[in-house]
Amino acid sequence: MTTLRLASLRTALLLTVLTVASLIGLGPAMAAGPPVSLGEVPVLTAPNAYGPGIWHHAKQGKTWYGSYRTFPDTSSYCIDAGKKSPLPKYFKGAKADTVTSARTAWALHEYAGSKSKDVQAALSAMARLDKALPHDHKVPPQKPAGLGKKFAGVAKKHSTILAEAKKFAGPYTLDISLEPVLRMPVLEPYAAPESATSPDSWASDAPGKGKILGIRTDEATLKISLTSASGAQVPDIPVTLKTAGTAKAPKALTTGKEPVTTTLQASAPGTLSVAASAKVAPQTVRVFEPTSGTRVQRVITPDTPDSVTDKSSLDFSSQPKVNTEISDQTPTPGETVTDEFTVSGLIGEHTVTVEHTLWQTATAPKQGTKNDDAREIGTVTSKDVGNGTHTSGEVTVPEDFRGWLYFTETIAGDKATKEWKGIHGQPRETGFVPWTPTADTEAVLEGTSTHDEVAVTGLRPGSEAVLTITAYHVETEPEQSKEPDGTELSVQDFTVIADEKGHVEISTEPIDMPVGWVTYVTTIEGSDVNAEWTSDWGVPAETVHRPPEEKPSTPPAPPETPSTPPAPPEQPEQPSTPPEQPEQPEAPEKPESPPVEPVAEAPESPAAPVPELPRTGTTGNGMLIGLGIVLVGLGSTILLISGSRREKD
């Protein structure tokens, strides 16, 4: 009996030990692993404790790959596989600790709200396999790819999410920048590139960039970039913007796969500033310990999002530019001109004062260069001028002005305004008053030839001019007119150079002077500096006259034979001493015709005809005999006189 009692006691004691050992996991079967019944036991009475997921039956027991509804407002994931399910009742009043694990934190931040069992199972696997987290696994964790066909979809999601986490997990860098928007100079078809000294040249300063091509405007380009720890651009993240010094700026922008840009416009001279912030995935997860129960799993949940910020600013001043055009490019001396000007580059409602200077030069201006002979004519000021087109005050052109004149404009610089100075000789700003030459002429008649003496004044000093002198012949005295008339006798061209006073004199080549009138017309050809000028036709000083030569008078016809011979001529007085009788001279030969009288320079009045005497009965033969007697008497007388003189000698 005693032996049986001892055996019974020993058996009872062994069974007690085995029972206790089984309860604490020290039974003989532990060498081969815990029995299946030791895994996580589904709580059938609390079906709402589980989110989407899949049960896995391992050798060591069941385990849940999926999310838990430990907390009402977020999904949780166990980090101790094989322990009791983390029911809400075990975590009343639980406080969270944080553990840094950027990739798991990013995955939970992005996908914890998914309703897909494959996604939730993949997140559960990431949490169990994350070496950055503490673990007390009772069922060994495995990658979804090794959990069988039931986990094929999970394996794909796990691979995808893990790759995304490697690319997009933090820490993050938000970078924003402001760059001035530049305007390229626009060249007019007639214009040359502006001089390097012009404030409107192609080079403009930008902070930290040195010289860059273009001219700053009142706009800036805002660029936003959000990058992950791997350097990848993180897309689809809203970025909140707070701006100052700009109008109509967006309140937020969303990041993309490339940096995002937008244009901001300054509302006034000063500083344009932008402050940006964005909510991004956290780098930590929240770890919760159970506050009651035993052998209950610990869980993690997504942490709250992190914030990243950045800011940038850019100082703006008005960058004015003035385009101008003189009101009259061919002004009249003594009248006024104005500057029609357009201002651009002022920021917002900013206004400036523009000073306009009218210059004069006697030499053609070169664009961008101030000529040595440039002199101020006058200055006017336009106050409180904004962007747009305006008209300056009037400036009077001097009465005696000849040459070129043009405007330049100046805007003084200050804190809000960059100085601007217009360049000299801009074509549209330039007007020109030509020199207006005239000619004093005098036509000269010398015998049977004529020429013209021409004195020109009013040419531009040192300039070249072409003179054309045309001679016209008319039969009647010309009357002065603008249009020439008559026959051209001569056209002579002369190229001359004016002296320092704009004066030149020439004489034309002599031409034959016909009977009648010759009048000269002088033309001064127009050039780029001298105006054209033409004298009137028929100006008295330019006209000469040659009268027709006097023709000889026609001798009178021989008188008709009178019916009675004319009375004999009176006998000359006889000398006191009668002369010796000369020898009888031979009778002179009768001339064949009466001698012709020479033609006089000026015609004389014809002699009055001798009246015929009445016939007294003497015949023509008697007249001839009487005439012969008279001639014989005259000859005798001449011989007697000649002989008496010889005797005296």
XYZ file of C-alpha atoms in Angstrom:
649
model
C 0.000 0.000 0.000
C 2.724 2.295 0.918
C 4.373 1.586 -2.382
C 1.172 2.304 -4.250
C 0.701 5.543 -2.381
C 4.210 6.649 -3.179
C 3.656 5.828 -6.862
C 0.398 7.720 -6.896
C 1.982 10.738 -5.260
C 4.867 10.651 -7.718
C 2.459 10.370 -10.642
C 0.361 13.252 -9.359
C 3.481 15.343 -8.805
C 4.744 14.587 -12.357
C 1.439 15.515 -13.895
C 1.417 18.752 -11.899
C 4.944 19.620 -13.086
C 4.090 18.776 -16.694
C 0.982 20.914 -16.511
C 2.893 23.905 -15.106
C 5.692 23.395 -17.644
C 3.203 23.315 -20.449
C 1.713 26.565 -19.241
C 5.094 28.318 -19.254
C 6.365 26.607 -22.437
C 8.905 24.271 -20.821
C 7.337 20.970 -21.719
C 9.196 18.214 -23.539
C 7.588 19.161 -26.823
C 9.424 22.558 -26.840
C 12.471 20.965 -28.337
C 10.454 20.626 -31.548
C 8.858 24.120 -31.232
C 5.615 25.266 -29.663
C 2.441 23.521 -30.623
C 0.214 25.111 -33.235
C -2.184 26.233 -30.599
C 0.471 28.623 -29.191
C 0.200 31.124 -32.130
C -2.037 34.182 -32.222
C -5.544 33.111 -31.528
C -8.218 34.894 -33.545
C -10.603 36.691 -31.302
C -13.874 35.554 -32.774
C -15.839 37.613 -30.301
C -14.128 40.854 -31.484
C -14.212 40.755 -35.313
C -13.901 44.547 -35.518
C -10.449 44.341 -33.977
C -8.904 43.462 -37.353
C -8.434 45.614 -40.415
C -7.755 44.318 -43.939
C -5.218 41.473 -43.999
C -4.544 37.732 -44.354
C -4.004 34.969 -41.728
C -0.870 32.917 -42.104
C -0.523 29.435 -40.602
C 3.082 28.839 -39.650
C 4.503 25.777 -37.860
C 4.692 27.868 -34.769
C 1.119 28.984 -34.990
C -1.198 31.436 -36.632
C -0.205 35.070 -37.275
C -2.068 38.050 -38.804
C -0.520 39.896 -41.704
C -2.607 43.016 -41.816
C -3.698 46.025 -39.815
C -5.391 46.153 -36.436
C -8.034 48.545 -35.198
C -6.317 49.034 -31.888
C -7.042 52.747 -32.106
C -10.175 54.201 -33.615
C -8.530 56.863 -35.769
C -5.606 55.029 -37.365
C -4.344 51.608 -38.400
C -1.798 49.825 -36.217
C 0.655 47.049 -36.991
C 2.103 44.471 -34.626
C 5.812 44.133 -34.101
C 5.627 40.961 -31.942
C 4.291 38.204 -34.181
C 2.596 35.281 -32.422
C 1.457 37.095 -29.285
C -2.070 38.042 -28.346
C -3.967 40.321 -30.678
C -3.635 44.002 -29.654
C -7.239 44.620 -28.765
C -8.198 48.161 -27.793
C -8.894 47.136 -24.208
C -5.201 46.434 -23.684
C -4.100 49.926 -24.719
C -6.327 52.224 -22.726
C -4.296 55.296 -21.755
C -1.209 54.060 -23.632
C 1.514 56.610 -24.327
C 3.566 56.470 -27.511
C 7.280 56.488 -27.933
C 8.822 57.366 -31.287
C 11.403 55.416 -33.193
C 13.152 56.776 -36.287
C 12.652 54.599 -39.310
C 12.217 56.787 -42.398
C 11.212 54.127 -44.929
C 8.618 52.400 -42.714
C 7.387 55.814 -41.599
C 6.952 56.886 -45.251
C 5.138 53.614 -46.132
C 2.686 53.941 -43.221
C 2.182 57.678 -43.984
C 1.322 56.922 -47.613
C -0.637 53.644 -47.405
C -2.070 53.184 -43.880
C -5.479 54.307 -45.050
C -5.708 51.714 -47.845
C -8.592 49.239 -47.876
C -6.602 46.649 -49.803
C -5.745 43.487 -47.835
C -2.640 43.021 -49.971
C -1.421 46.543 -49.173
C -2.151 46.187 -45.478
C -0.447 42.786 -45.355
C 2.580 44.285 -47.099
C 2.753 47.109 -44.498
C 2.521 44.519 -41.710
C 5.436 42.610 -43.219
C 7.515 45.812 -43.431
C 6.814 46.574 -39.756
C 7.818 43.013 -38.624
C 10.969 42.993 -40.774
C 12.149 46.527 -39.909
C 15.384 46.105 -37.943
C 15.129 49.673 -36.636
C 12.134 48.648 -34.493
C 12.108 46.479 -31.290
C 10.624 42.974 -31.703
C 9.548 39.961 -29.554
C 8.353 37.555 -32.223
C 6.806 34.221 -31.229
C 6.185 33.340 -34.870
C 9.173 34.124 -37.110
C 8.429 36.981 -39.602
C 8.827 36.275 -43.290
C 8.855 38.208 -46.516
C 5.537 37.908 -48.306
C 7.240 36.274 -51.293
C 7.954 33.218 -49.092
C 4.467 32.840 -47.667
C 2.894 30.901 -50.518
C 0.448 31.510 -53.323
C -2.055 33.160 -51.019
C 0.458 35.999 -50.541
C 1.364 36.511 -54.241
C -0.488 39.860 -54.405
C 1.026 40.882 -51.094
C 4.494 40.120 -52.402
C 3.996 42.472 -55.369
C 2.726 45.295 -53.201
C 5.519 44.734 -50.704
C 8.149 45.040 -53.442
C 6.544 48.172 -54.913
C 6.067 49.981 -51.609
C 9.568 49.140 -50.461
C 11.085 50.559 -53.703
C 9.029 53.742 -53.386
C 10.072 54.118 -49.777
C 13.728 53.899 -50.741
C 13.201 56.671 -53.324
C 10.840 59.035 -51.538
C 11.548 58.621 -47.826
C 12.942 61.570 -45.896
C 14.593 63.572 -44.593
C 13.289 66.203 -47.039
C 14.588 69.474 -48.416
C 12.234 72.232 -49.556
C 14.029 74.747 -51.736
C 12.491 77.908 -53.181
C 14.239 80.636 -55.151
C 13.398 83.939 -56.805
C 15.120 84.965 -60.023
C 14.486 88.257 -61.833
C 12.713 88.025 -65.159
C 14.835 89.638 -67.850
C 13.725 91.459 -70.959
C 15.757 91.137 -74.121
C 16.458 94.428 -75.912
C 14.424 94.907 -79.063
C 16.287 96.616 -81.887
C 14.423 98.858 -84.275
C 15.014 98.065 -87.964
C 16.978 101.297 -88.354
C 18.815 101.155 -85.050
C 22.287 99.942 -84.216
C 22.983 98.075 -80.945
C 22.965 100.469 -78.052
C 26.274 101.586 -76.681
C 27.940 99.797 -73.815
C 27.646 102.941 -71.710
C 23.895 103.040 -72.108
C 21.920 101.954 -69.035
C 19.707 100.097 -71.467
C 22.551 97.887 -72.614
C 22.312 94.125 -72.829
C 24.193 93.469 -69.578
C 22.311 93.669 -66.291
C 23.306 92.811 -62.738
C 21.672 89.921 -60.910
C 22.557 88.974 -57.318
C 25.272 86.347 -57.244
C 25.145 85.819 -60.981
C 27.425 88.518 -62.332
C 26.580 89.877 -65.732
C 23.744 88.157 -67.506
C 22.068 88.849 -70.786
C 18.982 91.041 -70.576
C 17.343 93.803 -68.586
C 15.507 93.295 -65.307
C 11.769 93.851 -65.199
C 9.236 94.052 -62.355
C 8.726 90.266 -62.418
C 10.432 87.330 -60.724
C 10.348 83.604 -61.339
C 9.533 81.537 -58.234
C 10.937 78.003 -58.384
C 9.934 75.324 -55.858
C 11.703 72.011 -55.375
C 11.037 69.261 -52.784
C 13.623 66.471 -52.634
C 13.882 63.286 -50.578
C 16.908 61.759 -48.862
C 17.788 60.030 -52.143
C 17.700 63.353 -54.018
C 14.534 62.523 -55.933
C 11.859 65.149 -56.567
C 8.855 64.366 -54.390
C 5.645 65.014 -56.359
C 2.085 65.816 -55.347
C 2.939 67.643 -52.135
C 0.972 70.891 -51.565
C 3.239 73.835 -50.711
C 1.670 76.766 -48.904
C 2.944 80.235 -49.898
C 2.970 83.486 -47.984
C 4.106 86.442 -50.091
C 4.796 90.132 -49.578
C 5.509 92.878 -52.081
C 3.580 91.179 -54.862
C 0.063 91.213 -56.163
C -2.122 88.274 -57.250
C 0.305 85.616 -56.024
C -0.966 82.028 -55.622
C -1.682 80.760 -52.119
C -0.256 77.296 -52.779
C 1.505 75.203 -55.385
C 1.857 71.444 -55.764
C 5.224 69.847 -56.289
C 5.959 67.735 -59.335
C 8.488 65.352 -60.770
C 10.445 68.447 -61.832
C 10.840 71.766 -60.003
C 7.675 73.863 -60.270
C 7.846 77.489 -61.384
C 5.507 80.458 -61.441
C 5.895 84.173 -62.115
C 5.348 86.823 -59.464
C 5.025 90.537 -60.178
C 6.262 93.157 -57.763
C 3.549 95.549 -56.663
C 5.927 98.392 -55.776
C 9.639 99.108 -55.545
C 11.098 97.335 -52.541
C 11.439 93.729 -51.407
C 9.405 90.857 -52.808
C 9.479 87.945 -50.349
C 8.063 84.418 -50.320
C 7.809 81.991 -47.365
C 6.904 78.384 -48.233
C 5.942 75.402 -46.070
C 4.846 71.849 -46.784
C 3.598 68.833 -44.826
C 5.692 65.747 -45.607
C 5.956 62.137 -44.451
C 7.473 61.768 -40.975
C 10.766 60.019 -40.378
C 9.481 58.278 -37.225
C 6.784 55.818 -36.214
C 4.875 55.716 -32.922
C 5.401 52.636 -30.724
C 2.730 51.646 -28.146
C 3.149 49.237 -25.210
C -0.020 47.516 -23.865
C -1.253 48.922 -20.562
C -3.004 45.695 -19.453
C -3.100 41.987 -20.242
C -0.226 39.587 -20.684
C 1.593 38.367 -23.767
C -0.077 41.140 -25.825
C 1.661 42.393 -28.964
C 3.175 45.853 -29.148
C 2.038 47.925 -32.117
C 3.197 50.863 -34.211
C 1.128 53.536 -35.933
C 2.038 56.311 -38.420
C 3.485 59.393 -36.799
C 2.179 62.899 -37.504
C 3.534 64.572 -40.682
C 6.653 66.650 -40.561
C 6.918 70.233 -41.849
C 9.600 71.646 -44.102
C 10.003 75.355 -44.820
C 12.076 77.728 -46.877
C 11.976 81.384 -47.862
C 13.433 83.701 -50.462
C 13.385 87.404 -51.239
C 14.424 89.735 -54.030
C 14.875 93.485 -53.954
C 13.140 95.366 -56.734
C 13.670 98.873 -58.002
C 12.030 100.403 -61.013
C 14.117 99.896 -64.138
C 12.783 102.719 -66.327
C 13.254 102.950 -70.060
C 12.193 105.833 -72.285
C 11.360 105.543 -75.983
C 10.999 108.927 -77.638
C 10.146 110.624 -80.908
C 10.580 114.296 -81.711
C 7.298 115.983 -82.639
C 8.667 117.342 -85.943
C 11.671 115.932 -87.778
C 11.749 118.942 -90.117
C 11.081 121.786 -87.672
C 10.762 125.411 -88.712
C 13.190 127.869 -87.052
C 11.340 130.086 -84.613
C 8.666 127.469 -83.881
C 8.470 124.892 -81.053
C 9.046 121.156 -80.794
C 8.045 118.638 -78.110
C 9.276 115.233 -77.001
C 6.730 112.430 -77.459
C 7.982 109.802 -74.976
C 6.868 106.425 -73.644
C 8.003 105.265 -70.196
C 8.178 101.589 -69.258
C 9.809 99.540 -66.498
C 8.244 101.339 -63.535
C 6.852 99.017 -60.866
C 3.171 99.275 -60.063
C 1.998 102.855 -59.645
C 5.493 104.219 -59.236
C 6.070 107.627 -60.877
C 9.256 109.482 -61.749
C 10.478 112.840 -63.062
C 11.843 112.949 -66.602
C 14.164 115.738 -67.733
C 14.249 116.437 -71.475
C 17.195 118.273 -73.085
C 17.107 119.506 -76.685
C 20.549 119.511 -78.324
C 21.838 121.078 -81.543
C 24.784 120.095 -83.731
C 26.189 121.386 -87.000
C 27.452 117.921 -87.881
C 25.350 114.825 -88.366
C 24.879 113.101 -84.974
C 26.079 109.545 -84.477
C 23.862 107.239 -82.445
C 25.267 106.756 -78.964
C 27.915 109.488 -79.303
C 27.808 113.085 -78.147
C 29.320 115.233 -80.899
C 32.014 117.708 -79.941
C 29.894 120.565 -81.274
C 26.729 119.526 -79.409
C 25.133 122.428 -77.573
C 21.998 122.673 -75.433
C 19.046 124.539 -76.900
C 16.774 124.166 -73.881
C 15.480 121.843 -71.128
C 11.975 120.983 -69.923
C 10.822 118.690 -67.073
C 7.948 116.180 -66.917
C 6.964 115.436 -63.299
C 5.066 112.480 -61.767
C 5.246 110.381 -64.911
C 4.172 106.738 -64.813
C 4.300 103.972 -67.352
C 2.715 104.998 -70.663
C 3.004 107.629 -73.389
C 3.349 111.321 -72.574
C 4.232 114.672 -74.203
C 6.879 116.998 -72.842
C 6.727 120.773 -72.673
C 7.665 122.901 -75.678
C 11.156 124.043 -76.626
C 11.605 126.858 -79.190
C 13.927 126.316 -82.151
C 16.196 129.397 -82.635
C 15.305 131.666 -85.551
C 18.718 131.330 -87.180
C 19.038 127.613 -86.565
C 20.447 125.333 -89.238
C 21.560 121.741 -88.632
C 20.469 118.825 -86.445
C 18.578 118.811 -83.151
C 17.528 115.926 -80.913
C 16.194 115.155 -77.440
C 17.804 113.151 -74.658
C 16.030 112.126 -71.442
C 17.291 111.589 -67.907
C 15.625 109.916 -64.896
C 17.542 110.393 -61.659
C 18.334 107.310 -59.591
C 17.274 106.736 -55.995
C 16.483 103.840 -53.653
C 13.388 102.918 -55.619
C 14.637 103.813 -59.099
C 17.601 102.866 -61.190
C 19.086 105.868 -62.999
C 18.372 106.085 -66.702
C 20.036 108.282 -69.304
C 19.090 108.373 -72.945
C 21.824 108.223 -75.543
C 22.610 110.930 -78.086
C 21.598 110.771 -81.713
C 18.651 108.360 -81.632
C 17.147 108.638 -85.142
C 13.518 109.027 -84.054
C 14.539 111.720 -81.577
C 16.382 113.733 -84.225
C 15.142 116.588 -86.411
C 16.964 118.482 -89.131
C 16.754 122.042 -90.477
C 18.658 122.266 -93.797
C 20.813 125.199 -94.826
C 18.871 127.399 -97.287
C 21.224 128.827 -99.917
C 20.349 131.619 -102.344
C 22.206 133.110 -105.312
C 22.689 136.670 -106.480
C 23.366 136.714 -110.224
C 24.228 139.282 -112.864
C 24.100 138.599 -116.588
C 26.894 140.316 -118.533
C 26.841 141.289 -122.278
C 30.185 141.854 -123.913
C 29.955 142.509 -127.643
C 28.338 139.496 -129.171
C 28.851 137.160 -126.178
C 27.286 136.876 -122.739
C 27.969 135.113 -119.426
C 26.544 135.017 -115.884
C 28.218 136.074 -112.625
C 26.827 134.004 -109.685
C 27.398 134.605 -105.944
C 25.919 131.916 -103.630
C 25.367 132.431 -99.900
C 23.729 130.359 -97.160
C 25.388 127.015 -97.929
C 26.523 124.834 -95.076
C 30.166 125.842 -94.446
C 32.538 123.439 -96.147
C 29.730 121.590 -97.927
C 29.690 120.583 -101.556
C 27.001 121.901 -103.863
C 26.094 121.459 -107.509
C 25.022 124.579 -109.433
C 23.244 124.461 -112.777
C 23.025 127.695 -114.835
C 20.721 127.598 -117.843
C 20.510 130.337 -120.492
C 17.228 130.870 -122.350
C 16.701 132.980 -125.518
C 13.466 134.791 -126.338
C 12.522 137.312 -129.045
C 10.579 139.605 -126.753
C 11.506 141.068 -123.430
C 10.742 138.415 -120.716
C 8.439 138.951 -117.795
C 9.610 137.390 -114.480
C 7.911 134.055 -113.656
C 8.478 130.726 -111.885
C 8.274 128.687 -115.079
C 11.031 129.075 -117.687
C 10.272 129.835 -121.321
C 12.164 130.229 -124.548
C 14.913 128.232 -126.178
C 17.753 126.729 -124.122
C 21.049 128.120 -125.359
C 23.325 126.644 -122.726
C 23.270 124.432 -119.612
C 26.411 124.584 -117.447
C 26.997 122.533 -114.236
C 29.459 123.466 -111.503
C 30.449 121.493 -108.386
C 31.613 123.919 -105.715
C 32.805 123.835 -102.105
C 31.489 126.526 -99.791
C 33.946 128.486 -97.679
C 33.734 128.791 -93.901
C 30.947 131.324 -94.305
C 28.928 129.194 -96.698
C 29.780 131.475 -99.653
C 30.989 130.701 -103.178
C 31.274 132.677 -106.457
C 31.493 131.458 -110.066
C 31.390 132.823 -113.632
C 29.875 130.833 -116.443
C 31.599 130.252 -119.760
C 30.725 132.920 -122.375
C 28.183 131.976 -125.019
C 27.249 133.675 -128.310
C 24.670 136.346 -127.805
C 21.929 136.257 -130.411
C 19.754 139.219 -131.241
C 16.965 139.445 -128.714
C 16.908 138.681 -125.014
C 18.881 136.081 -123.035
C 17.871 135.340 -119.433
C 19.651 133.010 -116.973
C 18.107 130.623 -114.398
C 20.306 129.363 -111.530
C 19.534 126.109 -109.680
C 21.282 124.919 -106.489
C 20.799 121.174 -106.219
C 19.473 119.894 -102.882
C 21.643 117.622 -100.736
C 21.577 116.004 -97.305
C 22.533 119.347 -95.764
C 21.483 122.046 -98.244
C 17.980 122.764 -99.445
C 17.277 123.055 -103.164
C 16.912 126.550 -104.596
C 16.015 127.851 -108.077
C 15.864 131.446 -109.262
C 12.932 132.838 -111.208
C 12.969 133.061 -114.986
C 13.267 136.520 -116.459
C 14.817 138.258 -113.441
C 16.052 141.647 -114.763
C 19.517 141.226 -113.259
C 19.819 137.907 -115.040
C 18.669 139.231 -118.419
C 20.602 140.951 -121.244
C 19.407 142.357 -124.582
C 21.040 142.651 -127.996
C 19.151 144.788 -130.510
C 19.150 143.929 -134.204
C 21.910 145.567 -136.371
C 20.860 148.646 -138.550
C 20.580 147.697 -142.206
C 21.881 150.199 -145.000
C 19.231 152.389 -146.642
C 18.214 151.592 -150.274
C 19.601 154.205 -152.809
C 16.904 156.273 -154.612
C 15.875 155.234 -158.047
C 17.404 157.316 -160.915
C 15.146 160.237 -161.852
C 13.097 160.033 -164.879
C 14.429 161.937 -167.952
C 13.063 165.444 -167.530
C 11.131 167.006 -170.438
C 13.252 170.187 -170.084
C 16.942 170.156 -169.219
C 17.941 171.481 -165.833
C 19.370 174.921 -165.531
C 23.155 175.072 -165.941
C 25.140 175.445 -162.765
C 26.317 178.831 -161.707
C 29.702 179.882 -163.021
C 32.432 180.246 -160.403
C 33.773 183.687 -159.683
C 36.569 184.714 -162.054
C 39.888 185.598 -160.391
C 41.209 189.215 -160.772
C 44.119 187.998 -162.834
C 43.014 185.591 -165.384
C 44.943 182.328 -165.208
C 46.876 180.960 -168.022
C 44.913 178.773 -170.238
C 45.714 175.157 -169.389
C 46.039 172.468 -171.866
C 42.794 170.981 -172.814
C 42.380 167.841 -170.673
C 40.975 164.729 -172.049
C 37.404 164.221 -171.350
C 36.949 161.879 -168.304
C 35.483 158.499 -168.853
C 31.914 158.198 -167.899
C 31.472 155.957 -164.868
C 29.504 152.847 -165.557
C 27.410 153.235 -162.428
C 27.259 155.660 -159.553
C 29.523 154.749 -156.606
C 27.874 152.934 -153.612
C 28.069 154.820 -150.361
C 29.482 152.925 -147.358
C 27.009 151.581 -144.821
C 26.966 153.629 -141.652
C 26.907 152.088 -138.142
C 23.577 153.746 -137.451
C 21.126 154.409 -140.247
C 20.804 158.052 -141.296
C 17.629 159.695 -142.360
C 17.294 159.606 -146.164
C 17.995 162.940 -147.969
C 15.032 164.781 -149.277
C 14.637 164.259 -153.015
C 15.761 167.178 -155.222
C 12.749 168.633 -156.881
C 12.747 168.396 -160.586
C 13.026 171.669 -162.485
C 10.600 172.319 -165.146
C 11.836 171.722 -168.622
C 12.774 174.840 -170.600
C 13.075 173.252 -173.929
C 16.678 172.049 -173.697
C 17.144 168.488 -174.860
C 19.174 165.738 -173.241
C 22.025 166.209 -175.730
C 22.194 169.866 -174.786
C 22.521 168.917 -171.171
C 25.431 166.643 -171.884
C 27.228 169.322 -173.947
C 26.695 171.867 -171.179
C 27.984 169.474 -168.601
C 31.103 168.850 -170.655
C 31.761 172.606 -171.021
C 31.459 172.999 -167.272
C 33.909 170.198 -166.618
C 36.414 171.681 -169.094
C 36.118 175.043 -167.381
C 36.678 173.556 -163.977
C 39.741 171.690 -165.171
C 41.203 174.804 -166.723
C 40.658 176.717 -163.546
C 42.382 174.044 -161.486
C 45.387 174.065 -163.824
C 45.714 177.862 -163.663
C 45.614 177.801 -159.859
C 48.213 175.036 -159.721
C 50.480 176.955 -162.093
C 50.326 180.179 -160.103
C 51.316 178.274 -156.941
C 54.301 176.765 -158.656
C 55.483 180.214 -159.768
C 55.239 181.512 -156.211
C 57.252 178.637 -154.956
